[in-house]
């Protein structure tokens, strides 16, 4: 028994890492098929399912996001063209799990306590888990941003390592072509560290500056494409920054609820604001960024990303909480190092673990409630209850077709409501999406009468009969 206790004590952090990763992987898979893909996900999936690249690029012509995620998703889908919805959802899940394992490898040289805390935060992050189950670019965005931060940290300790430097350049270009905020993330990271090393008169400034220049030059082709079309205008649906934005951003770190509001929100936020106050005071008292430690610089980069993009969003809204997912690795780097080096590290570490557990209790309870537009059930209803060749929809009938194909239902041709179509059938189903439809309604004329409707989350199917 004594020997067992000694072994547990000796390898407690390794055991903690193993448990964290095991739970993190489990929850990334858990109830993966609990709800339908929603419209934004289906946009990505449908585009990546198109049979040739010309159709692919034509469909993405008005998409304001860089195309790398879509290209990779297309490759994944075409590896198994007969794959279904779950197969498609596996793509971001596997990216997220790959992220955990690579971080486990990249941090093997870290101090044990710091490594455990960093991997704990990553494994249990509500934001990381949520976007691991959403077929959009955010899982990949978080994956690449975490690789960049960890490799950048190790490179700064060994600037002679050319492999890391080249890897950083490649990853920086890749993340820029995943999402605009990937480019913003590496831009702020390299710019602020360049200023930091410039103040210290440190030769590392030249290497950091070169990374920024290479990334910027590589991103220019997409910038020209973005400015030459109307892609920027498509972000007009985003609201200007408000309290909901910052609360939802906080939920990427810890899930919040009224039950544990004091422990999961008020206490951490107050402590965090005190830390920021101390950093600001340190900067102004001792003369600039050069007095900060590397871990404090990571936090500063995250703060700058949030503040600058928030200010810009009052002019042209571009920010949602998911865009700021790139700041998670920066904050996790700061928190893990700060706690591991603190004189009260045991108390702080236990507090962080308890906070994570409390957060996850509420996250697990509320996360698995269905809340996305239910294209899946709508399509299933059509396949079982509707008759005739045509089904009409006031928005994206191709998404209905996608679900019907996954279910091997080939006897329907979904059409956009309002298009001229000769209808010879006597029973007709019309799908109305509550948000984002084309504003058209089916007209009850030429003998057509409304019979009944079936509602699903975010949409309704209305059935019509035509008298002989």
mmCIF file of C-alpha atoms in Angstrom, residues 6 19 74 78 89 104 108 110 127 140 169 177 195 203 212 244 268 317-318 322 362 428 435-436 452 460:
data_model
loop_
_atom_site.group_PDB
_atom_site.id
_atom_site.type_symbol
_atom_site.label_atom_id
_atom_site.label_comp_id
_atom_site.label_asym_id
_atom_site.label_seq_id
_atom_site.Cartn_x
_atom_site.Cartn_y
_atom_site.Cartn_z
ATOM 1 C CA UNK A 6 4.663 6.569 -3.387
ATOM 2 C CA UNK A 19 -7.164 11.275 -16.852
ATOM 3 C CA UNK A 74 -13.621 18.139 -49.233
ATOM 4 C CA UNK A 78 -14.276 12.334 -50.955
ATOM 5 C CA UNK A 89 -18.899 15.168 -38.070
ATOM 6 C CA UNK A 104 1.093 16.097 -25.348
ATOM 7 C CA UNK A 108 7.045 16.729 -23.076
ATOM 8 C CA UNK A 110 7.953 21.225 -19.895
ATOM 9 C CA UNK A 127 -15.111 25.895 -26.330
ATOM 10 C CA UNK A 140 -8.814 23.527 -36.949
ATOM 11 C CA UNK A 169 6.235 29.839 -40.885
ATOM 12 C CA UNK A 177 -5.877 30.524 -44.826
ATOM 13 C CA UNK A 195 8.184 45.303 -30.217
ATOM 14 C CA UNK A 203 18.402 39.678 -31.761
ATOM 15 C CA UNK A 212 5.442 38.260 -39.695
ATOM 16 C CA UNK A 244 -23.523 38.838 -24.481
ATOM 17 C CA UNK A 268 -12.217 34.098 -11.637
ATOM 18 C CA UNK A 317 -18.809 44.136 -36.912
ATOM 19 C CA UNK A 318 -16.518 41.145 -37.464
ATOM 20 C CA UNK A 322 -15.938 31.743 -31.658
ATOM 21 C CA UNK A 362 -23.270 22.690 -15.777
ATOM 22 C CA UNK A 428 -46.986 18.906 -51.860
ATOM 23 C CA UNK A 435 -34.451 32.558 -40.219
ATOM 24 C CA UNK A 436 -32.857 33.442 -43.528
ATOM 25 C CA UNK A 452 -51.515 20.603 -41.838
ATOM 26 C CA UNK A 460 -41.750 23.959 -40.318
#
